[in-house]
């Protein structure tokens, strides 16, 4: 738990809170509410760079169940885990600490289980992690459906028909390889004591939990436990600030493809996870579920009738050149493979 005194963006009410009550479902949305929420989301993501969603309908128990399943997976013998190692083509599978590095100067202590397919064959076997599939699949479906509602909301804010963005994200978690959207379960183990002030600096091993980066896709939904450590750079700011914790809330943050698609009107949020200070906090693990919403691999993203803000804030993120200028036909698959090559060992 973050210490009582710690000031965070949430404790200072600096992150817009968006209430999804009465929004309906992805297949039966309440049009006027979706429209209003789209505007709120657009204002939050273009102004601050992120938002928190409440009343989203995903029960905390579902998250706690997958956190416990991931703990059980991480406790399996290495040889057993090895059957499930990440497949570089599908991005599905287990990512051991050190296999994916955002910050080359530190050792990143992070276990991840990427889920891009919901088939039984893709999940840890029942006798290894009982219930893994029974918890992970419904949660992945909930997060997919929530993403589908948000895509409709954003479409209204962009001034295009609500089905426009849905059509470009039609294959999310369909297990057919058409779309790279991923639900990622994350466990950050306690930080070893070597990091607590080495007597000889040359021997020092510097740990972090997740190095600074922006996500690659349309947007990311992030549910986290109360351990803290997530930091972001708000739009127009170069300062790292702690996000903090709002029980039950889900964060939403734009990714690089959305930034490119909106000509940086919705910049990709820079974020990282640091090791919290204090012996007690460092000795505790942290859990999180991230859902990366991405367009279909071959989607031709339509031009959006967006006007740049009259006085745009300095962008926190510069879009990748291969996604801008004359390269208007954004290809999600190419961008993703490029970014994976940069971070996976
Ligand atoms: O653990 C978190 O809160 C963030 C994880 C993250 O940024 C990522 O996996 O891309
Ligand atoms: Fe991230």
CSV table of C-alpha atoms and ligand atoms in Angstrom, one decimal:
chain,number,residue,atom,x,y,z
A,1,UNK,CA,0.0,0.0,0.0
A,2,UNK,CA,1.3,3.5,-0.8
A,3,UNK,CA,2.3,5.3,2.3
A,4,UNK,CA,-0.3,7.6,3.8
A,5,UNK,CA,1.8,10.7,3.1
A,6,UNK,CA,2.4,10.0,-0.6
A,7,UNK,CA,1.0,12.5,-2.9
A,8,UNK,CA,-0.3,11.0,-6.1
A,9,UNK,CA,-2.2,12.3,-9.1
A,10,UNK,CA,-5.3,10.5,-7.9
A,11,UNK,CA,-5.0,11.9,-4.3
A,12,UNK,CA,-4.7,15.4,-5.8
A,13,UNK,CA,-7.7,14.7,-8.1
A,14,UNK,CA,-5.6,15.4,-11.2
A,15,UNK,CA,-6.8,12.5,-13.3
A,16,UNK,CA,-10.3,12.8,-14.8
A,17,UNK,CA,-12.6,10.2,-13.5
A,18,UNK,CA,-15.1,8.9,-16.0
A,19,UNK,CA,-18.3,7.2,-14.8
A,20,UNK,CA,-19.5,4.5,-17.2
A,21,UNK,CA,-22.8,3.8,-15.3
A,22,UNK,CA,-25.7,3.5,-17.7
A,23,UNK,CA,-23.5,3.2,-20.8
A,24,UNK,CA,-25.1,-0.1,-21.8
A,25,UNK,CA,-23.1,-2.9,-23.5
A,26,UNK,CA,-20.9,-3.0,-26.6
A,27,UNK,CA,-23.8,-4.6,-28.5
A,28,UNK,CA,-26.5,-2.5,-27.0
A,29,UNK,CA,-25.0,0.8,-26.1
A,30,UNK,CA,-27.0,3.7,-24.6
A,31,UNK,CA,-26.3,6.1,-27.4
A,32,UNK,CA,-26.6,9.4,-25.6
A,33,UNK,CA,-24.4,8.2,-22.7
A,34,UNK,CA,-21.8,6.8,-25.1
A,35,UNK,CA,-21.7,10.1,-26.9
A,36,UNK,CA,-21.2,12.0,-23.6
A,37,UNK,CA,-18.6,9.6,-22.4
A,38,UNK,CA,-16.8,9.9,-25.7
A,39,UNK,CA,-16.5,13.6,-25.2
A,40,UNK,CA,-15.2,13.2,-21.6
A,41,UNK,CA,-12.7,10.6,-22.8
A,42,UNK,CA,-11.5,12.8,-25.6
A,43,UNK,CA,-11.1,15.8,-23.3
A,44,UNK,CA,-9.2,13.7,-20.7
A,45,UNK,CA,-6.9,12.0,-23.1
A,46,UNK,CA,-6.1,15.1,-25.1
A,47,UNK,CA,-5.8,17.4,-22.1
A,48,UNK,CA,-4.2,15.2,-19.4
A,49,UNK,CA,-3.1,12.1,-21.3
A,50,UNK,CA,-5.1,9.5,-19.3
A,51,UNK,CA,-8.4,8.9,-17.5
A,52,UNK,CA,-9.7,6.5,-14.9
A,53,UNK,CA,-12.9,4.6,-15.5
A,54,UNK,CA,-15.3,3.7,-12.7
A,55,UNK,CA,-18.6,1.7,-12.8
A,56,UNK,CA,-17.1,-0.2,-15.7
A,57,UNK,CA,-18.8,-3.4,-14.6
A,58,UNK,CA,-15.7,-5.6,-14.1
A,59,UNK,CA,-15.8,-7.0,-10.6
A,60,UNK,CA,-12.6,-6.8,-8.5
A,61,UNK,CA,-12.9,-10.5,-7.7
A,62,UNK,CA,-12.3,-11.4,-11.3
A,63,UNK,CA,-9.0,-9.5,-11.2
A,64,UNK,CA,-8.0,-11.0,-7.8
A,65,UNK,CA,-8.6,-14.4,-9.2
A,66,UNK,CA,-6.2,-13.9,-12.1
A,67,UNK,CA,-3.6,-12.3,-9.9
A,68,UNK,CA,-3.7,-15.5,-7.7
A,69,UNK,CA,-3.5,-17.7,-10.9
A,70,UNK,CA,-0.4,-15.8,-12.1
A,71,UNK,CA,1.2,-16.3,-8.6
A,72,UNK,CA,0.6,-20.0,-9.0
A,73,UNK,CA,2.0,-20.0,-12.5
A,74,UNK,CA,5.2,-18.1,-11.3
A,75,UNK,CA,5.6,-20.7,-8.5
A,76,UNK,CA,5.8,-23.6,-11.1
A,77,UNK,CA,9.2,-25.2,-11.8
A,78,UNK,CA,11.1,-23.5,-14.6
A,79,UNK,CA,10.9,-26.5,-16.8
A,80,UNK,CA,7.1,-26.6,-16.5
A,81,UNK,CA,6.9,-22.8,-17.3
A,82,UNK,CA,9.1,-23.3,-20.3
A,83,UNK,CA,6.2,-25.0,-22.2
A,84,UNK,CA,4.4,-21.8,-22.2
A,85,UNK,CA,7.2,-19.3,-23.1
A,86,UNK,CA,6.1,-16.4,-25.4
A,87,UNK,CA,5.8,-17.2,-29.1
A,88,UNK,CA,7.4,-14.2,-30.9
A,89,UNK,CA,5.0,-14.4,-33.8
A,90,UNK,CA,1.7,-14.5,-31.9
A,91,UNK,CA,3.1,-12.7,-28.8
A,92,UNK,CA,1.2,-15.2,-26.7
A,93,UNK,CA,2.8,-16.8,-23.6
A,94,UNK,CA,5.0,-16.4,-20.6
A,95,UNK,CA,7.6,-13.7,-20.5
A,96,UNK,CA,10.3,-14.4,-17.8
A,97,UNK,CA,12.0,-11.5,-15.9
A,98,UNK,CA,14.7,-10.0,-18.2
A,99,UNK,CA,13.1,-11.3,-21.5
A,100,UNK,CA,11.5,-7.9,-22.2
A,101,UNK,CA,13.5,-4.8,-21.4
A,102,UNK,CA,12.3,-1.2,-21.8
A,103,UNK,CA,15.3,0.2,-19.9
A,104,UNK,CA,18.6,-1.3,-20.9
A,105,UNK,CA,20.4,0.2,-17.9
A,106,UNK,CA,18.4,-1.7,-15.2
A,107,UNK,CA,17.3,-5.2,-14.5
A,108,UNK,CA,13.5,-5.2,-14.9
A,109,UNK,CA,11.9,-7.5,-12.4
A,110,UNK,CA,8.6,-8.5,-14.1
A,111,UNK,CA,6.8,-11.8,-14.9
A,112,UNK,CA,4.2,-11.4,-17.6
A,113,UNK,CA,1.7,-13.8,-19.2
A,114,UNK,CA,0.5,-12.4,-22.5
A,115,UNK,CA,-2.8,-13.8,-23.7
A,116,UNK,CA,-3.6,-13.3,-27.4
A,117,UNK,CA,-5.6,-16.5,-27.9
A,118,UNK,CA,-8.4,-17.8,-25.7
A,119,UNK,CA,-8.1,-21.5,-26.8
A,120,UNK,CA,-7.6,-24.2,-24.2
A,121,UNK,CA,-4.4,-25.2,-25.9
A,122,UNK,CA,-3.0,-21.7,-25.3
A,123,UNK,CA,-3.5,-21.8,-21.5
A,124,UNK,CA,-1.6,-23.5,-18.7
A,125,UNK,CA,-3.0,-26.9,-18.2
A,126,UNK,CA,-5.7,-27.5,-15.5
A,127,UNK,CA,-3.3,-29.8,-13.5
A,128,UNK,CA,-0.6,-27.1,-13.4
A,129,UNK,CA,-2.7,-24.0,-12.6
A,130,UNK,CA,-6.3,-25.0,-11.9
A,131,UNK,CA,-8.9,-22.5,-13.0
A,132,UNK,CA,-6.4,-20.3,-15.0
A,133,UNK,CA,-8.5,-20.7,-18.2
A,134,UNK,CA,-11.8,-20.3,-16.3
A,135,UNK,CA,-10.7,-17.0,-14.8
A,136,UNK,CA,-8.6,-15.6,-17.7
A,137,UNK,CA,-11.1,-16.1,-20.5
A,138,UNK,CA,-14.1,-14.3,-19.0
A,139,UNK,CA,-11.9,-11.4,-17.9
A,140,UNK,CA,-10.4,-11.1,-21.4
A,141,UNK,CA,-13.9,-11.1,-22.8
A,142,UNK,CA,-15.0,-8.4,-20.4
A,143,UNK,CA,-12.0,-6.2,-21.3
A,144,UNK,CA,-12.6,-6.8,-25.0
A,145,UNK,CA,-16.3,-5.7,-24.6
A,146,UNK,CA,-15.3,-2.7,-22.6
A,147,UNK,CA,-12.8,-1.7,-25.3
A,148,UNK,CA,-15.5,-2.1,-27.9
A,149,UNK,CA,-17.8,0.3,-25.9
A,150,UNK,CA,-14.9,2.8,-25.6
A,151,UNK,CA,-14.1,2.6,-29.3
A,152,UNK,CA,-17.7,3.6,-30.1
A,153,UNK,CA,-17.4,6.4,-27.6
A,154,UNK,CA,-14.2,7.7,-29.2
A,155,UNK,CA,-15.7,7.4,-32.6
A,156,UNK,CA,-18.4,9.9,-31.6
A,157,UNK,CA,-15.8,12.3,-30.3
A,158,UNK,CA,-13.8,11.9,-33.5
A,159,UNK,CA,-16.9,12.8,-35.5
A,160,UNK,CA,-17.2,9.4,-37.3
A,161,UNK,CA,-20.0,6.9,-37.1
A,162,UNK,CA,-19.7,4.6,-34.0
A,163,UNK,CA,-19.1,1.5,-36.1
A,164,UNK,CA,-16.1,3.0,-37.8
A,165,UNK,CA,-13.5,2.2,-35.1
A,166,UNK,CA,-15.2,-1.1,-34.3
A,167,UNK,CA,-14.7,-2.2,-37.9
A,168,UNK,CA,-10.9,-1.6,-37.6
A,169,UNK,CA,-10.8,-3.7,-34.4
A,170,UNK,CA,-13.1,-6.5,-35.4
A,171,UNK,CA,-10.7,-9.4,-34.5
A,172,UNK,CA,-9.8,-8.5,-30.9
A,173,UNK,CA,-9.1,-11.8,-28.9
A,174,UNK,CA,-10.8,-13.9,-31.6
A,175,UNK,CA,-7.9,-16.4,-31.5
A,176,UNK,CA,-7.6,-16.4,-35.3
A,177,UNK,CA,-4.4,-14.3,-35.6
A,178,UNK,CA,-6.0,-11.3,-37.3
A,179,UNK,CA,-5.5,-8.9,-34.5
A,180,UNK,CA,-2.7,-8.6,-31.9
A,181,UNK,CA,-4.8,-7.2,-29.0
A,182,UNK,CA,-3.4,-8.8,-25.8
A,183,UNK,CA,-4.5,-9.2,-22.2
A,184,UNK,CA,-1.3,-9.3,-20.1
A,185,UNK,CA,-1.1,-10.5,-16.6
A,186,UNK,CA,1.7,-8.9,-14.7
A,187,UNK,CA,3.5,-9.9,-11.5
A,188,UNK,CA,6.3,-7.8,-10.1
A,189,UNK,CA,8.2,-9.8,-7.4
A,190,UNK,CA,9.6,-8.3,-4.2
A,191,UNK,CA,12.9,-6.4,-4.9
A,192,UNK,CA,16.0,-8.2,-3.6
A,193,UNK,CA,17.9,-6.5,-0.8
A,194,UNK,CA,21.0,-5.8,-2.9
A,195,UNK,CA,19.3,-2.7,-4.2
A,196,UNK,CA,19.1,-1.2,-0.7
A,197,UNK,CA,22.3,0.8,-0.7
A,198,UNK,CA,25.3,-1.3,-1.9
A,199,UNK,CA,28.6,-0.8,-0.1
A,200,UNK,CA,30.4,-1.0,-3.4
A,201,UNK,CA,28.7,0.9,-6.2
A,202,UNK,CA,30.4,-1.1,-8.9
A,203,UNK,CA,28.7,-4.3,-7.6
A,204,UNK,CA,25.3,-2.6,-7.5
A,205,UNK,CA,22.5,-4.2,-9.3
A,206,UNK,CA,19.9,-1.6,-10.1
A,207,UNK,CA,16.4,-3.0,-10.3
A,208,UNK,CA,13.3,-1.5,-11.7
A,209,UNK,CA,9.8,-3.0,-12.3
A,210,UNK,CA,9.1,-1.6,-15.8
A,211,UNK,CA,11.2,0.9,-17.7
A,212,UNK,CA,9.7,4.0,-19.3
A,213,UNK,CA,7.8,3.4,-22.5
A,214,UNK,CA,4.6,4.2,-24.3
A,215,UNK,CA,2.3,1.3,-25.4
A,216,UNK,CA,2.1,0.4,-29.1
A,217,UNK,CA,-1.6,0.2,-29.9
A,218,UNK,CA,-4.9,2.1,-29.8
A,219,UNK,CA,-5.3,2.3,-26.1
A,220,UNK,CA,-4.4,0.3,-23.0
A,221,UNK,CA,-6.8,-0.5,-20.1
A,222,UNK,CA,-4.9,-1.0,-16.8
A,223,UNK,CA,-6.2,-2.5,-13.6
A,224,UNK,CA,-3.7,-2.6,-10.7
A,225,UNK,CA,-3.6,-3.7,-7.1
A,226,UNK,CA,-2.9,-1.1,-4.4
A,227,UNK,CA,0.9,-1.5,-4.3
A,228,UNK,CA,1.7,1.6,-6.2
A,229,UNK,CA,4.8,2.4,-8.3
A,230,UNK,CA,3.1,3.4,-11.6
A,231,UNK,CA,4.3,6.8,-12.8
A,232,UNK,CA,3.3,8.8,-15.8
A,233,UNK,CA,4.3,12.0,-17.7
A,234,UNK,CA,1.1,14.0,-18.2
A,235,UNK,CA,0.6,15.7,-21.5
A,236,UNK,CA,2.9,18.7,-21.9
A,237,UNK,CA,5.0,17.8,-18.8
A,238,UNK,CA,8.4,16.2,-18.5
A,239,UNK,CA,8.0,15.3,-14.9
A,240,UNK,CA,7.3,11.7,-13.6
A,241,UNK,CA,4.4,11.7,-11.3
A,242,UNK,CA,2.9,8.8,-9.2
A,243,UNK,CA,-0.6,7.8,-10.3
A,244,UNK,CA,-1.7,6.3,-7.0
A,245,UNK,CA,-4.6,3.9,-6.5
A,246,UNK,CA,-8.4,4.3,-6.8
A,247,UNK,CA,-10.0,1.0,-5.7
A,248,UNK,CA,-11.8,-0.8,-8.5
A,249,UNK,CA,-10.9,1.8,-11.1
A,250,UNK,CA,-9.4,1.0,-14.5
A,251,UNK,CA,-7.0,3.4,-16.2
A,252,UNK,CA,-7.2,4.2,-19.9
A,253,UNK,CA,-4.2,5.5,-21.8
A,254,UNK,CA,-3.6,6.1,-25.5
A,255,UNK,CA,-1.0,4.1,-27.4
A,256,UNK,CA,1.3,5.0,-30.3
A,257,UNK,CA,-1.1,4.0,-33.1
A,258,UNK,CA,-3.8,6.2,-31.7
A,259,UNK,CA,-1.3,9.0,-31.4
A,260,UNK,CA,-0.3,8.7,-35.0
A,261,UNK,CA,-3.9,8.2,-36.1
A,262,UNK,CA,-5.0,11.4,-34.4
A,263,UNK,CA,-1.9,13.3,-35.5
A,264,UNK,CA,-0.8,13.4,-31.8
A,265,UNK,CA,-4.0,15.1,-30.6
A,266,UNK,CA,-4.2,12.1,-28.3
A,267,UNK,CA,-0.5,11.5,-27.5
A,268,UNK,CA,0.7,8.1,-26.3
A,269,UNK,CA,1.2,8.2,-22.6
A,270,UNK,CA,4.8,7.7,-21.3
A,271,UNK,CA,4.7,5.5,-18.2
A,272,UNK,CA,6.9,3.3,-16.0
A,273,UNK,CA,6.7,1.3,-12.8
A,274,UNK,CA,9.3,2.1,-10.2
A,275,UNK,CA,10.2,0.2,-7.1
A,276,UNK,CA,8.4,1.9,-4.2
A,277,UNK,CA,10.4,3.3,-1.4
A,278,UNK,CA,10.4,1.8,2.0
A,279,UNK,CA,11.5,-1.7,3.1
A,280,UNK,CA,8.0,-2.9,3.6
A,281,UNK,CA,6.7,-1.9,0.2
A,282,UNK,CA,9.8,-3.3,-1.6
A,283,UNK,CA,9.3,-6.6,0.1
A,284,UNK,CA,5.8,-6.9,-1.4
A,285,UNK,CA,4.9,-8.1,-4.9
A,286,UNK,CA,2.7,-6.1,-7.3
A,287,UNK,CA,0.0,-7.3,-9.6
A,288,UNK,CA,-1.6,-5.7,-12.6
A,289,UNK,CA,-3.7,-6.6,-15.7
A,290,UNK,CA,-3.1,-4.6,-18.9
A,291,UNK,CA,-5.4,-4.9,-21.9
A,292,UNK,CA,-3.7,-3.7,-25.1
A,293,UNK,CA,-6.4,-2.8,-27.6
A,294,UNK,CA,-5.0,-2.9,-31.1
A,295,UNK,CA,-6.4,-2.5,-34.6
A,296,UNK,CA,-6.7,-5.5,-36.9
A,297,UNK,CA,-3.3,-6.4,-38.5
A,298,UNK,CA,-4.4,-5.2,-42.0
A,299,UNK,CA,-6.8,-2.5,-40.9
A,300,UNK,CA,-6.8,0.6,-43.1
A,301,UNK,CA,-7.4,3.3,-40.5
A,302,UNK,CA,-9.7,6.0,-42.0
A,303,UNK,CA,-8.6,9.6,-41.9
A,304,UNK,CA,-10.3,11.3,-38.9
A,305,UNK,CA,-12.0,14.7,-39.3
A,306,UNK,CA,-10.1,16.1,-36.4
A,307,UNK,CA,-9.0,19.6,-36.0
A,308,UNK,CA,-5.9,20.3,-34.0
A,309,UNK,CA,-6.6,22.1,-30.7
A,310,UNK,CA,-6.2,26.0,-31.1
A,311,UNK,CA,-3.3,26.1,-28.7
A,312,UNK,CA,-1.9,22.5,-28.5
A,313,UNK,CA,0.0,21.6,-25.4
A,314,UNK,CA,3.6,20.5,-26.0
A,315,UNK,CA,3.3,16.8,-26.8
A,316,UNK,CA,4.7,14.4,-24.2
A,317,UNK,CA,5.4,11.9,-27.0
A,318,UNK,CA,6.7,12.3,-30.6
A,319,UNK,CA,5.0,9.9,-33.0
A,320,UNK,CA,7.2,7.3,-34.7
A,321,UNK,CA,8.1,8.6,-38.1
A,322,UNK,CA,7.2,5.4,-39.8
A,323,UNK,CA,3.6,6.0,-38.7
A,324,UNK,CA,3.4,9.6,-40.0
A,325,UNK,CA,3.8,11.8,-43.0
A,326,UNK,CA,3.2,9.9,-46.2
A,327,UNK,CA,2.7,6.6,-44.5
A,328,UNK,CA,-1.0,7.2,-43.9
A,329,UNK,CA,-1.9,3.5,-44.3
A,330,UNK,CA,-1.0,2.5,-40.8
A,331,UNK,CA,-0.2,-1.2,-40.5
A,332,UNK,CA,-0.6,-2.3,-36.9
A,333,UNK,CA,1.2,-5.6,-37.5
A,334,UNK,CA,4.4,-3.9,-38.9
A,335,UNK,CA,4.5,-1.4,-36.1
A,336,UNK,CA,4.1,-4.0,-33.4
A,337,UNK,CA,6.8,-6.3,-34.8
A,338,UNK,CA,9.1,-3.3,-34.9
A,339,UNK,CA,8.5,-2.4,-31.3
A,340,UNK,CA,8.8,-6.0,-30.2
A,341,UNK,CA,12.2,-6.3,-31.8
A,342,UNK,CA,13.3,-3.2,-29.8
A,343,UNK,CA,12.3,-4.7,-26.4
A,344,UNK,CA,12.4,-8.5,-26.5
A,345,UNK,CA,15.7,-10.3,-26.0
B,1,LIG,O1,2.3,-2.7,-14.4
B,1,LIG,C1,1.8,-1.6,-14.9
B,1,LIG,O2,1.1,-0.9,-14.2
B,1,LIG,C2,2.2,-1.2,-16.3
B,1,LIG,C3,2.6,-2.3,-17.2
B,1,LIG,C4,3.0,-1.8,-18.6
B,1,LIG,O3,3.1,-0.6,-18.7
B,1,LIG,C5,3.1,-2.7,-19.7
B,1,LIG,O4,3.1,-3.9,-19.5
B,1,LIG,O5,3.1,-2.2,-20.9
B,2,LIG,FE1,2.9,-0.1,-20.8
